[in-house]
CSV table of N, CA, C and O in Angstrom, one decimal:
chain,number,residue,atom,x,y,z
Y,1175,UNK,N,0.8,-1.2,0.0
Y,1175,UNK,CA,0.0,0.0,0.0
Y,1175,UNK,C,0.9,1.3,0.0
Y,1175,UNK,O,0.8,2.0,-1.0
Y,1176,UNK,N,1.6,1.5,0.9
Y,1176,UNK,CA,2.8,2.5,1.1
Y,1176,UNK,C,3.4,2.3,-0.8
Y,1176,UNK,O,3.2,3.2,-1.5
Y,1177,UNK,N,3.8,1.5,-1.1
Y,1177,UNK,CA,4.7,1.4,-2.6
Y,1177,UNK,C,3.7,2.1,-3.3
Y,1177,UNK,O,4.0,3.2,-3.9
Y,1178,UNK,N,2.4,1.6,-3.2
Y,1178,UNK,CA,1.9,2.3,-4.7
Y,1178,UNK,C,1.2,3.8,-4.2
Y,1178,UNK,O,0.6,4.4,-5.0
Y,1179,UNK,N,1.3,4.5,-2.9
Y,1179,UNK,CA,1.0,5.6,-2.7
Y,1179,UNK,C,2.4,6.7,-3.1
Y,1179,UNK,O,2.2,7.8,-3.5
Y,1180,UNK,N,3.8,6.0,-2.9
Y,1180,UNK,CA,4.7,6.7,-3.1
Y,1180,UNK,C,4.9,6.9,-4.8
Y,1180,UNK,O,5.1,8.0,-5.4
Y,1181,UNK,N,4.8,5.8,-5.3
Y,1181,UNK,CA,4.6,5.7,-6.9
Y,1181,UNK,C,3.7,6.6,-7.6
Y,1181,UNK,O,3.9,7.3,-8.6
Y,1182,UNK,N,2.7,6.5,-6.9
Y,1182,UNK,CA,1.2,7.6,-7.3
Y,1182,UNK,C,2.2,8.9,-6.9
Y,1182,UNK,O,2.8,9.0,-8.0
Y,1183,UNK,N,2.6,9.6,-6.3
Y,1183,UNK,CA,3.2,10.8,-5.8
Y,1183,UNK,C,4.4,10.9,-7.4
Y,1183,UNK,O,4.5,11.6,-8.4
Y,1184,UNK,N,5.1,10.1,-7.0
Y,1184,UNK,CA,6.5,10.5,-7.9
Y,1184,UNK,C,5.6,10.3,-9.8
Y,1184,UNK,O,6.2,11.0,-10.7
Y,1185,UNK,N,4.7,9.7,-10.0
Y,1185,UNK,CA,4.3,10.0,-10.6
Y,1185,UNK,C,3.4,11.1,-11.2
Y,1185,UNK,O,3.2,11.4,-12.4
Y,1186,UNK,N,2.8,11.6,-9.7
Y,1186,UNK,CA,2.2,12.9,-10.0
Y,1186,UNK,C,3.3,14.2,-10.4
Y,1186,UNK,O,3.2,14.9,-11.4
Y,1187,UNK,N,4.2,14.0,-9.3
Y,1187,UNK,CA,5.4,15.2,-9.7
Y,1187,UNK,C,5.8,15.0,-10.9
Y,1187,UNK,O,5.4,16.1,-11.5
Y,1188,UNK,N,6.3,14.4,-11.6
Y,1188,UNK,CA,6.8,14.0,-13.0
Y,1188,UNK,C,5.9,14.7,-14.1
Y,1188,UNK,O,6.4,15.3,-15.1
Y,1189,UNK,N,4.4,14.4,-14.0
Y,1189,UNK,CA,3.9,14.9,-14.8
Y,1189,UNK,C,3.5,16.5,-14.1
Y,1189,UNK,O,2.9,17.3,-14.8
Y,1190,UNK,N,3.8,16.7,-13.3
Y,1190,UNK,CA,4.0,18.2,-13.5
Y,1190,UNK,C,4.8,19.1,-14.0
Y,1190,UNK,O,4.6,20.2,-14.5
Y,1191,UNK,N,6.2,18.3,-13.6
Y,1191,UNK,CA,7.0,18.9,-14.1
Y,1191,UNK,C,7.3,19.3,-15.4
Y,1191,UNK,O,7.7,20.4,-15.8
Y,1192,UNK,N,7.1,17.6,-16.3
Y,1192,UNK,CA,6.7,17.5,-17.5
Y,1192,UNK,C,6.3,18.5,-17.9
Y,1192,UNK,O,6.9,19.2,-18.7
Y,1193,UNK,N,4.9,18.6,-17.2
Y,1193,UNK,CA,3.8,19.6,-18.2
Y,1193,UNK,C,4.5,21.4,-18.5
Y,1193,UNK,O,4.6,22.2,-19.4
Y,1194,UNK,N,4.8,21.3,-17.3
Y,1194,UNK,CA,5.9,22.5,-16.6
Y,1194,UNK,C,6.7,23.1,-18.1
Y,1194,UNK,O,6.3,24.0,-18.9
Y,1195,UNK,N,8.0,22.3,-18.0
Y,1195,UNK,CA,8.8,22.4,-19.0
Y,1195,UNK,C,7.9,22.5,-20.8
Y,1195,UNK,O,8.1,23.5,-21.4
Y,1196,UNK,N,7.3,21.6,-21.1
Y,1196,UNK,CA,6.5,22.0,-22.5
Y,1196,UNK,C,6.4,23.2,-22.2
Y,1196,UNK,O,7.1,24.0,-22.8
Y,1197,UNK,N,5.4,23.7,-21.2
Y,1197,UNK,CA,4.6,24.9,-21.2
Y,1197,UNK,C,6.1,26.1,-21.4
Y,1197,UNK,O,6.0,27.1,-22.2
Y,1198,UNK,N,6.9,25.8,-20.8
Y,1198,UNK,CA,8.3,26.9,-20.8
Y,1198,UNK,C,8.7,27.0,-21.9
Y,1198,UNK,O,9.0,28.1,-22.4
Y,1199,UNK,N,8.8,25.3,-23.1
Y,1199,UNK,CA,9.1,25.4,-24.4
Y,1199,UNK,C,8.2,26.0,-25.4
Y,1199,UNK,O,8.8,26.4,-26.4
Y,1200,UNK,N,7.3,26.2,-25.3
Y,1200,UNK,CA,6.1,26.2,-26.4
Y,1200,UNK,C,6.2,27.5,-26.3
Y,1200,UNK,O,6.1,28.0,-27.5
Y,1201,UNK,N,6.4,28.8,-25.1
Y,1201,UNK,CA,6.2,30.1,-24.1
Y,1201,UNK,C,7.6,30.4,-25.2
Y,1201,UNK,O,7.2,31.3,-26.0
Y,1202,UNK,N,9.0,30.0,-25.5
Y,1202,UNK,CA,10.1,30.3,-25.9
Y,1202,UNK,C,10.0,30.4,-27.4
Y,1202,UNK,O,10.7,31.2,-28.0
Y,1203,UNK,N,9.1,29.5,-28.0
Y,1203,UNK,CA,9.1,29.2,-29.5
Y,1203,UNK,C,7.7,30.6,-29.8
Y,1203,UNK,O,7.5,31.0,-31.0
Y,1204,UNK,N,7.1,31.0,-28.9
Y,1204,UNK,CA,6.3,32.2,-29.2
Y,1204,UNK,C,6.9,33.4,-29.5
Y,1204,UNK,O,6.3,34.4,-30.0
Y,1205,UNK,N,8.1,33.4,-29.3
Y,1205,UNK,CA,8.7,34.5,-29.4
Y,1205,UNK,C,9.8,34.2,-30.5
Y,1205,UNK,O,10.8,33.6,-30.1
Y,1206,UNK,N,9.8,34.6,-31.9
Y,1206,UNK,CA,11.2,34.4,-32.6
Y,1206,UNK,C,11.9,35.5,-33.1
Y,1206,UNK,O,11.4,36.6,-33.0
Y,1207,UNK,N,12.9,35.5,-33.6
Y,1207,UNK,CA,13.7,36.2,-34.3
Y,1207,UNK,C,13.1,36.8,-35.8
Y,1207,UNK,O,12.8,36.2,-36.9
Y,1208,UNK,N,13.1,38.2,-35.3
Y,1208,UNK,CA,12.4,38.6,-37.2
Y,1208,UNK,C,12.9,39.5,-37.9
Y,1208,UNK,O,13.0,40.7,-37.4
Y,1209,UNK,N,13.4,39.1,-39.3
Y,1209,UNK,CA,14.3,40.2,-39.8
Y,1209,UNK,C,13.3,40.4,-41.2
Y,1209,UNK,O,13.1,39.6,-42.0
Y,1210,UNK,N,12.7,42.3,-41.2
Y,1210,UNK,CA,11.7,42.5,-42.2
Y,1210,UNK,C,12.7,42.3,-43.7
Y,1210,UNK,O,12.0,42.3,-44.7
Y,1211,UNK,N,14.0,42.1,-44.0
Y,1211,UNK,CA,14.6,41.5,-45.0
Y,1211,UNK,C,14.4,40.4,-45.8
Y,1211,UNK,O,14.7,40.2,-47.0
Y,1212,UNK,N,13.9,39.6,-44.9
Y,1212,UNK,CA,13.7,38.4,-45.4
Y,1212,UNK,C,12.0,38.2,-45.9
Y,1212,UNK,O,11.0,38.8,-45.4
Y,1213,UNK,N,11.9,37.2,-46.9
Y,1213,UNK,CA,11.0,37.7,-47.5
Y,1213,UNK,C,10.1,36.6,-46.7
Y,1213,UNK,O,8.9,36.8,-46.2
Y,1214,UNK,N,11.0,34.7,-46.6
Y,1214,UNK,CA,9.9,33.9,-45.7
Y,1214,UNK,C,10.9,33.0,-44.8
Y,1214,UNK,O,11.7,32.3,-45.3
Y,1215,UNK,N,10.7,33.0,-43.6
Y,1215,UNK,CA,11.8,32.5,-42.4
Y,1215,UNK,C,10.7,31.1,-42.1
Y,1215,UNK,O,9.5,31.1,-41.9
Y,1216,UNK,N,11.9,30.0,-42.2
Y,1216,UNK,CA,10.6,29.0,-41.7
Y,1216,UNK,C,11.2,28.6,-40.0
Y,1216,UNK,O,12.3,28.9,-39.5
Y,1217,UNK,N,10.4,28.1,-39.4
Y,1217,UNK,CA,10.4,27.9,-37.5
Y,1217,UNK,C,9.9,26.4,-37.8
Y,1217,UNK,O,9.3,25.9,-38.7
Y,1218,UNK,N,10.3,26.1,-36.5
Y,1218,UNK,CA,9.8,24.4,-36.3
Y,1218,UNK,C,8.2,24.2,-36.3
Y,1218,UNK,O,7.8,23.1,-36.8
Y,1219,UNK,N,7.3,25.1,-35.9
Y,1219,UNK,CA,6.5,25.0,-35.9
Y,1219,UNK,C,5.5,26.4,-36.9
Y,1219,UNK,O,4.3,26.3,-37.1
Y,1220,UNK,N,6.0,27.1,-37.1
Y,1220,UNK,CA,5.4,28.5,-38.0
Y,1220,UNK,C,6.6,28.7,-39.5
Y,1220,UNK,O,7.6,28.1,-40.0
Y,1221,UNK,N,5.6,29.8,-39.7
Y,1221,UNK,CA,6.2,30.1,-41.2
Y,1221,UNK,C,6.3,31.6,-41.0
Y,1221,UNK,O,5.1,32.1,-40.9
Y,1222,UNK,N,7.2,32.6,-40.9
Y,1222,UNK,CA,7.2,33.8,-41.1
Y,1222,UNK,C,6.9,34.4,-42.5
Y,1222,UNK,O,7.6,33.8,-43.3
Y,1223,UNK,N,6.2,35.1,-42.9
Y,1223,UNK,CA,6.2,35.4,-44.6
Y,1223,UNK,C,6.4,37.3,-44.5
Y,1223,UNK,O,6.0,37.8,-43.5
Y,1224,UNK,N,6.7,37.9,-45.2
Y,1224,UNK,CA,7.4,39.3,-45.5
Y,1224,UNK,C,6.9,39.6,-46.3
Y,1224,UNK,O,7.3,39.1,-47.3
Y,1225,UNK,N,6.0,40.4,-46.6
Y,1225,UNK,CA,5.8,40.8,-48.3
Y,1225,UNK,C,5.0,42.2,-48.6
Y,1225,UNK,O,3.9,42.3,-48.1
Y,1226,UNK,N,5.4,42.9,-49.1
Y,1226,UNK,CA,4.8,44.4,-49.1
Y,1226,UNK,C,4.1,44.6,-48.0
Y,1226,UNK,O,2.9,44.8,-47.9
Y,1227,UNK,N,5.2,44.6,-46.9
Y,1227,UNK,CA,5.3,45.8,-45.9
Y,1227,UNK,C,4.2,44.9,-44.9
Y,1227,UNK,O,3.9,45.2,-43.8
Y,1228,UNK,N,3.6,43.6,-45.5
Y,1228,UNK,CA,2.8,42.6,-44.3
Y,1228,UNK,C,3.7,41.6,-43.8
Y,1228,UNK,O,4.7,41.3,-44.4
Y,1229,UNK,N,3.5,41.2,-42.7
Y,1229,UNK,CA,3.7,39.9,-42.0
Y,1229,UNK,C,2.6,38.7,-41.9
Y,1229,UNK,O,1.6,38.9,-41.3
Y,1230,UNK,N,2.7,38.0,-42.3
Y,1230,UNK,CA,2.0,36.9,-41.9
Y,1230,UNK,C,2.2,35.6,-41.5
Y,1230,UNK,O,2.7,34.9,-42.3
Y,1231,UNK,N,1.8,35.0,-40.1
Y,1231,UNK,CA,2.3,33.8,-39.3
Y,1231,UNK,C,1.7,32.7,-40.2
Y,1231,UNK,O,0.5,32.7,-40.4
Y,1232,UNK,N,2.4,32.0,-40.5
Y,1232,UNK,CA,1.4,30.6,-40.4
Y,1232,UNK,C,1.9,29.4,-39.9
Y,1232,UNK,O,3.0,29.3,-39.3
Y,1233,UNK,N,1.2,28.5,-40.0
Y,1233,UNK,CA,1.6,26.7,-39.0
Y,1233,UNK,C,2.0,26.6,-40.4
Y,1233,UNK,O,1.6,27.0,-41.5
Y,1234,UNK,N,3.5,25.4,-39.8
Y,1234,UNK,CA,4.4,25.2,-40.8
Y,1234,UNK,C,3.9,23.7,-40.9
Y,1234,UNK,O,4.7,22.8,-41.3
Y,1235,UNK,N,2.5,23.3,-40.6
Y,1235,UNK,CA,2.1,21.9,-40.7
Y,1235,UNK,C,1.1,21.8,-41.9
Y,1235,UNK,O,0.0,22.3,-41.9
Y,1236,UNK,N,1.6,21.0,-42.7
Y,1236,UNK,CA,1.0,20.7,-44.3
Y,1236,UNK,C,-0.9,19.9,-43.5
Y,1236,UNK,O,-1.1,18.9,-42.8
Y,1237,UNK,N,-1.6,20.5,-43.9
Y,1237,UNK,CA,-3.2,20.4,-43.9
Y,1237,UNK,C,-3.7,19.0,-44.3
Y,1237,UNK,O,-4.8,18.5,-44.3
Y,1238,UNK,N,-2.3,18.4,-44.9
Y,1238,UNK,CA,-2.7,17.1,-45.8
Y,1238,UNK,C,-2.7,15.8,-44.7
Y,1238,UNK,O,-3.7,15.1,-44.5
Y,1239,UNK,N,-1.5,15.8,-44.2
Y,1239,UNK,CA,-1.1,15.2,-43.1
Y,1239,UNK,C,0.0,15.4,-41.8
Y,1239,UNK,O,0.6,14.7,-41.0
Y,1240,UNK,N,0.0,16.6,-42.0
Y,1240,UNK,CA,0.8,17.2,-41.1
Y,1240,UNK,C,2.3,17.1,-40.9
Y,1240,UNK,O,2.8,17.0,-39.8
Y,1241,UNK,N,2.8,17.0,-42.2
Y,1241,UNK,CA,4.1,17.0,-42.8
Y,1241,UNK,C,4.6,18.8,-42.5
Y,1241,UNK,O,3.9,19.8,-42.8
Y,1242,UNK,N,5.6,18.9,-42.0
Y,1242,UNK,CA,6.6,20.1,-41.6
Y,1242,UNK,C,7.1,20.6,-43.4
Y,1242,UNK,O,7.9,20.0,-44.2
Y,1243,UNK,N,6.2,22.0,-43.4
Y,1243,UNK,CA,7.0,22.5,-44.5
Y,1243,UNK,C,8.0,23.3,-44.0
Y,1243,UNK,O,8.0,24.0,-43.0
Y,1244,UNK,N,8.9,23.2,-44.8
Y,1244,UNK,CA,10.3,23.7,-44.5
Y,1244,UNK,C,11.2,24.4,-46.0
Y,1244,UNK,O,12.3,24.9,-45.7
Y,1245,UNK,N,10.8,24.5,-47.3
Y,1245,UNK,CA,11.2,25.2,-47.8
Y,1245,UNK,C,10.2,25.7,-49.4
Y,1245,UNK,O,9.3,25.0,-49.9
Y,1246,UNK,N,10.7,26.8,-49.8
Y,1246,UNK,CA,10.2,27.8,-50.6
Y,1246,UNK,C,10.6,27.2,-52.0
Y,1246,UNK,O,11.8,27.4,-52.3
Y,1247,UNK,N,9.7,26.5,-53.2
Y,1247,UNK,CA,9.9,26.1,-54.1
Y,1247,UNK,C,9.3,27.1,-55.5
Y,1247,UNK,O,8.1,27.3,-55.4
Y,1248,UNK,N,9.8,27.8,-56.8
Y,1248,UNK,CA,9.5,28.5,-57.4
Y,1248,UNK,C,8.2,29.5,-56.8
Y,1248,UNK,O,7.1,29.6,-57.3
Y,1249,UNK,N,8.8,30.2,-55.4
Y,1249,UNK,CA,7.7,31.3,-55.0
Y,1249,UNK,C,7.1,30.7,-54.5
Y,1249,UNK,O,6.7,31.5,-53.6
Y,1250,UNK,N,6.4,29.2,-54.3
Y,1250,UNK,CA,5.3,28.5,-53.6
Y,1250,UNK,C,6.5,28.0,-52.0
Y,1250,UNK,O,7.7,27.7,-51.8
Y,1251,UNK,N,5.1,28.1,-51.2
Y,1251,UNK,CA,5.5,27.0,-49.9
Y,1251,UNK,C,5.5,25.4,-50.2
Y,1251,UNK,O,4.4,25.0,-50.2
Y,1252,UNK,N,6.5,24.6,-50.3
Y,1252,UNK,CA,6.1,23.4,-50.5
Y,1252,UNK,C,6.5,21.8,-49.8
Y,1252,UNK,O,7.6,21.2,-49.5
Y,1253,UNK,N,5.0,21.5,-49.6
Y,1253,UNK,CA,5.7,20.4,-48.5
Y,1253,UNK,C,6.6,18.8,-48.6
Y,1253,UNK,O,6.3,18.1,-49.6
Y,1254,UNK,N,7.1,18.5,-48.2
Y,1254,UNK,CA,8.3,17.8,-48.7
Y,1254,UNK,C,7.5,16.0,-48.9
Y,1254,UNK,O,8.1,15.1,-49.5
Y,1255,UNK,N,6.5,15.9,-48.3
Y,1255,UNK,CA,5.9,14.5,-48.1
Y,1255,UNK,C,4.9,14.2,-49.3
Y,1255,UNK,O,4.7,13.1,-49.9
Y,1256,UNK,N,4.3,15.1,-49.6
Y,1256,UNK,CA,3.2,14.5,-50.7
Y,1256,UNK,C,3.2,15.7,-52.2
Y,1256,UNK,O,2.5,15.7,-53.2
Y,1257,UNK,N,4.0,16.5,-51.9
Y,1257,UNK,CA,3.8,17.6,-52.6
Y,1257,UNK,C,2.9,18.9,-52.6
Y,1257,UNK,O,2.9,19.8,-53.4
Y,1258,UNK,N,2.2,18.9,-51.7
Y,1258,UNK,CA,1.2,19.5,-51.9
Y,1258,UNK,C,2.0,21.3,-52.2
Y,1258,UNK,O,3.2,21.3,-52.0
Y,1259,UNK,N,1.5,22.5,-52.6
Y,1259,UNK,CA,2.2,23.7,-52.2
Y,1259,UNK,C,1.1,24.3,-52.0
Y,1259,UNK,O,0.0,24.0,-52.4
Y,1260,UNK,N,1.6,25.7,-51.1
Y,1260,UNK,CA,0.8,26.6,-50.8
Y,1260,UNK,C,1.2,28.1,-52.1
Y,1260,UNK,O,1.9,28.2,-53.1
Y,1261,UNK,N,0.4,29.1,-51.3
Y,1261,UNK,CA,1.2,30.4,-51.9
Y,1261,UNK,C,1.7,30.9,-50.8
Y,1261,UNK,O,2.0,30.0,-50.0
Y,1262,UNK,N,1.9,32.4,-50.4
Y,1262,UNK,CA,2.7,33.0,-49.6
Y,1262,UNK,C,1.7,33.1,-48.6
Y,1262,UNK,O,2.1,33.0,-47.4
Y,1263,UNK,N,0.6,33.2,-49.0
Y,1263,UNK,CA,-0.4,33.5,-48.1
Y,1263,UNK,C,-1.5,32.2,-47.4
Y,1263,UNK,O,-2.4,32.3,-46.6
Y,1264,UNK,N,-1.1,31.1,-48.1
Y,1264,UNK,CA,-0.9,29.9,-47.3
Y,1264,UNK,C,-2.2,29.0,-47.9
Y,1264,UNK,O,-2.6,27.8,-47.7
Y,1265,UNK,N,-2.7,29.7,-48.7
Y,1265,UNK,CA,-3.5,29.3,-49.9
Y,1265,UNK,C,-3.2,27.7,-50.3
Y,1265,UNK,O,-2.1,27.5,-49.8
Y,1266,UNK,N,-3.7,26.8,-50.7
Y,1266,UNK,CA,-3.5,25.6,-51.5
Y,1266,UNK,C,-3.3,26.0,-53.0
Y,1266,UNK,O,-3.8,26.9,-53.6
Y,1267,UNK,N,-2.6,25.3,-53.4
Y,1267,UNK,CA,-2.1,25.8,-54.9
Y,1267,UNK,C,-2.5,24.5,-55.7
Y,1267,UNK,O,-3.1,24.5,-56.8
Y,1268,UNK,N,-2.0,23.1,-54.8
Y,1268,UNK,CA,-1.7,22.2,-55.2
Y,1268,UNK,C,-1.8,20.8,-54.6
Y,1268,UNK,O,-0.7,20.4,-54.3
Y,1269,UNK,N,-3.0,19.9,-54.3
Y,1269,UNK,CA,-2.9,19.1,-53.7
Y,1269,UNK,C,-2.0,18.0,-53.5
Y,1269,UNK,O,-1.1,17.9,-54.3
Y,1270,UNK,N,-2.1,16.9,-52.6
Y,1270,UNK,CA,-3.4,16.5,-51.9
Y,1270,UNK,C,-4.0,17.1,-51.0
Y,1270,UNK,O,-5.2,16.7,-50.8
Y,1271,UNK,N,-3.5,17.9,-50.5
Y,1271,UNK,CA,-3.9,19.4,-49.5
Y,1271,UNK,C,-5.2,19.9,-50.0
Y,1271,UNK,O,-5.4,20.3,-51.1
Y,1272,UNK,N,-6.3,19.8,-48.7
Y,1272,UNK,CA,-7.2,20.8,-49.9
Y,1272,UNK,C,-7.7,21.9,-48.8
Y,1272,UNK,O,-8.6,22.6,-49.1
Y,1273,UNK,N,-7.2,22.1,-47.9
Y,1273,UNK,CA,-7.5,23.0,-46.4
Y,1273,UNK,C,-6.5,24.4,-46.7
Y,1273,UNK,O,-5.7,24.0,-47.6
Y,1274,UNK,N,-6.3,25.4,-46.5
Y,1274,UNK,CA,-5.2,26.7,-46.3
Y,1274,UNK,C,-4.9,26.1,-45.0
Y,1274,UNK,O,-5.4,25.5,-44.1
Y,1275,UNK,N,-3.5,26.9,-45.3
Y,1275,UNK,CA,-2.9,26.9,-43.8
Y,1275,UNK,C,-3.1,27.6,-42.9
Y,1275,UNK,O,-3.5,28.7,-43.2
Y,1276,UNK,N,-2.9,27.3,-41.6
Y,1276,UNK,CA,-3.2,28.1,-40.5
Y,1276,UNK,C,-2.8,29.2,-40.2
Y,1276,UNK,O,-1.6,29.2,-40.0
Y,1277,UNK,N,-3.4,30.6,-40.2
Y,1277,UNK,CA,-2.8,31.9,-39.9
Y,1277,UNK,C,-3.2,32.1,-38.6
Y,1277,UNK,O,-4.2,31.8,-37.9
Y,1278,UNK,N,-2.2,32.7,-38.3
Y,1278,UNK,CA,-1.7,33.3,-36.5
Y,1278,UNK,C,-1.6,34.4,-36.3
Y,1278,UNK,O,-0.8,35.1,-36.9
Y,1279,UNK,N,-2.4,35.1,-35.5
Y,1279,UNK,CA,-2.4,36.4,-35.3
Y,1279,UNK,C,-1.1,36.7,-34.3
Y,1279,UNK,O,-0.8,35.8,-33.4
Y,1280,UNK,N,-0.4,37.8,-34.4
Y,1280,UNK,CA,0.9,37.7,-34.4
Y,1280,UNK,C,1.5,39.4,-34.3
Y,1280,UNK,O,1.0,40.3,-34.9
Y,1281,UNK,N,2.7,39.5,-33.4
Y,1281,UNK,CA,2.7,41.4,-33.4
Y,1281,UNK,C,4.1,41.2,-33.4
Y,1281,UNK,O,4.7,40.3,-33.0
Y,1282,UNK,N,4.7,42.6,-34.2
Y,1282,UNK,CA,6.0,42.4,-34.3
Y,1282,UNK,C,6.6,43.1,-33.4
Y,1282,UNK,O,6.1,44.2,-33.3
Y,1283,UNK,N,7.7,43.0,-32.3
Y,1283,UNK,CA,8.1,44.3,-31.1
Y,1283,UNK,C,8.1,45.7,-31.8
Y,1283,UNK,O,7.7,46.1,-32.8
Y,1284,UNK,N,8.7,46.3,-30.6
Y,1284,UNK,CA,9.1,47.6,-31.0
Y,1284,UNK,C,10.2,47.7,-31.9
Y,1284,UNK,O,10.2,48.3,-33.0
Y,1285,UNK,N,11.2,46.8,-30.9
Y,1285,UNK,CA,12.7,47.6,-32.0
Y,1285,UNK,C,12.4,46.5,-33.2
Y,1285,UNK,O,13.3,46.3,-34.0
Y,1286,UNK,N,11.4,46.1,-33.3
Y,1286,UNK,CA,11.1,45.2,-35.0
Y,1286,UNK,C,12.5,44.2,-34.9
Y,1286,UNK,O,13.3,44.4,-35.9
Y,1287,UNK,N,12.9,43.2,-34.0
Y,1287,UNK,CA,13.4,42.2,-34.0
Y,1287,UNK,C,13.2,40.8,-33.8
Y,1287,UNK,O,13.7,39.8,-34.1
Y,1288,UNK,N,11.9,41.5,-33.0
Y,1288,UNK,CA,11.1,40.2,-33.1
Y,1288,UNK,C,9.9,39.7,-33.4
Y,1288,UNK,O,8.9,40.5,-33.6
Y,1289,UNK,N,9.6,38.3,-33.4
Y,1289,UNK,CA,7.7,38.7,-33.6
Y,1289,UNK,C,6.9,37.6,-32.6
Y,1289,UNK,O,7.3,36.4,-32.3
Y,1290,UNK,N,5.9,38.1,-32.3
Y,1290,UNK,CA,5.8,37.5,-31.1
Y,1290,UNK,C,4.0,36.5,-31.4
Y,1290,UNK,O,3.0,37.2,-31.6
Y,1291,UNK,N,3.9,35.2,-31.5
Y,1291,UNK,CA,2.9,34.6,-32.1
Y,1291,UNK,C,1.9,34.2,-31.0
Y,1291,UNK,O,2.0,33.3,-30.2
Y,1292,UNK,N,1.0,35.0,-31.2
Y,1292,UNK,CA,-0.5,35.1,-30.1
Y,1292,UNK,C,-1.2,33.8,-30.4
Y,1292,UNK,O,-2.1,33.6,-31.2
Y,1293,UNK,N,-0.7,32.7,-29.4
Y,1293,UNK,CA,-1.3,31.3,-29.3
Y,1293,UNK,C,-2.1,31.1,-28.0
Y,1293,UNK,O,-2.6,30.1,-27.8
């Protein structure tokens, strides 16, 4: 009885802690590096896009099956697992995708270094 009440305990803590830490990682990845130079910055989880004087966040997760896009193919966003592409603005261009991508409302700081994604 004592064993599995101690077990219940160290188990409880663990998943606190757990939860703890995600919450500290996910709180770090809200906040990235933004240089208005660049026209589209990809993140583990978002897509920065630059384009006449807009910003736009999006999830860097393909709508098809949730494949990580990660680079910029003739002007389109395009994802590396089934093909699908977007446009800049996260549009479907090109299945098997038939959803747009997720846009994130999103503010750039002051001194415009960073941008900070309202999740």
């Amino acid at each position: 009885m004592i064993t599995v009440g101690v077990i219940s305990f160290f188990v409880f803590v663990w998943n606190k802690l757990t939860l703890n830490q995600i919450d500290l990682i996910s709180q770090k990845e809200r906040i990235l590096p933004f240089n208005k130079n660049r026209q589209v910055s990809f993140f583990e989880n978002y897509i920065v896009v630059h384009q006449n004087e807009t910003t736009t966040v999006l999830s860097s997760h393909c709508t098809h099956l949730g494949c990580k896009i990660n680079k910029l193919q003739n002007g389109r966003l395009a994802c590396p697992c089934h093909g699908s592409e977007y446009d800049l603005d996260g549009k479907v261009l090109k299945g098997p995708a038939y959803k747009n991508l997720e846009k994130l409302p999103s503010k750039i700081s002051h001194d415009g270094t960073q941008i900070e994604i309202e999740v």
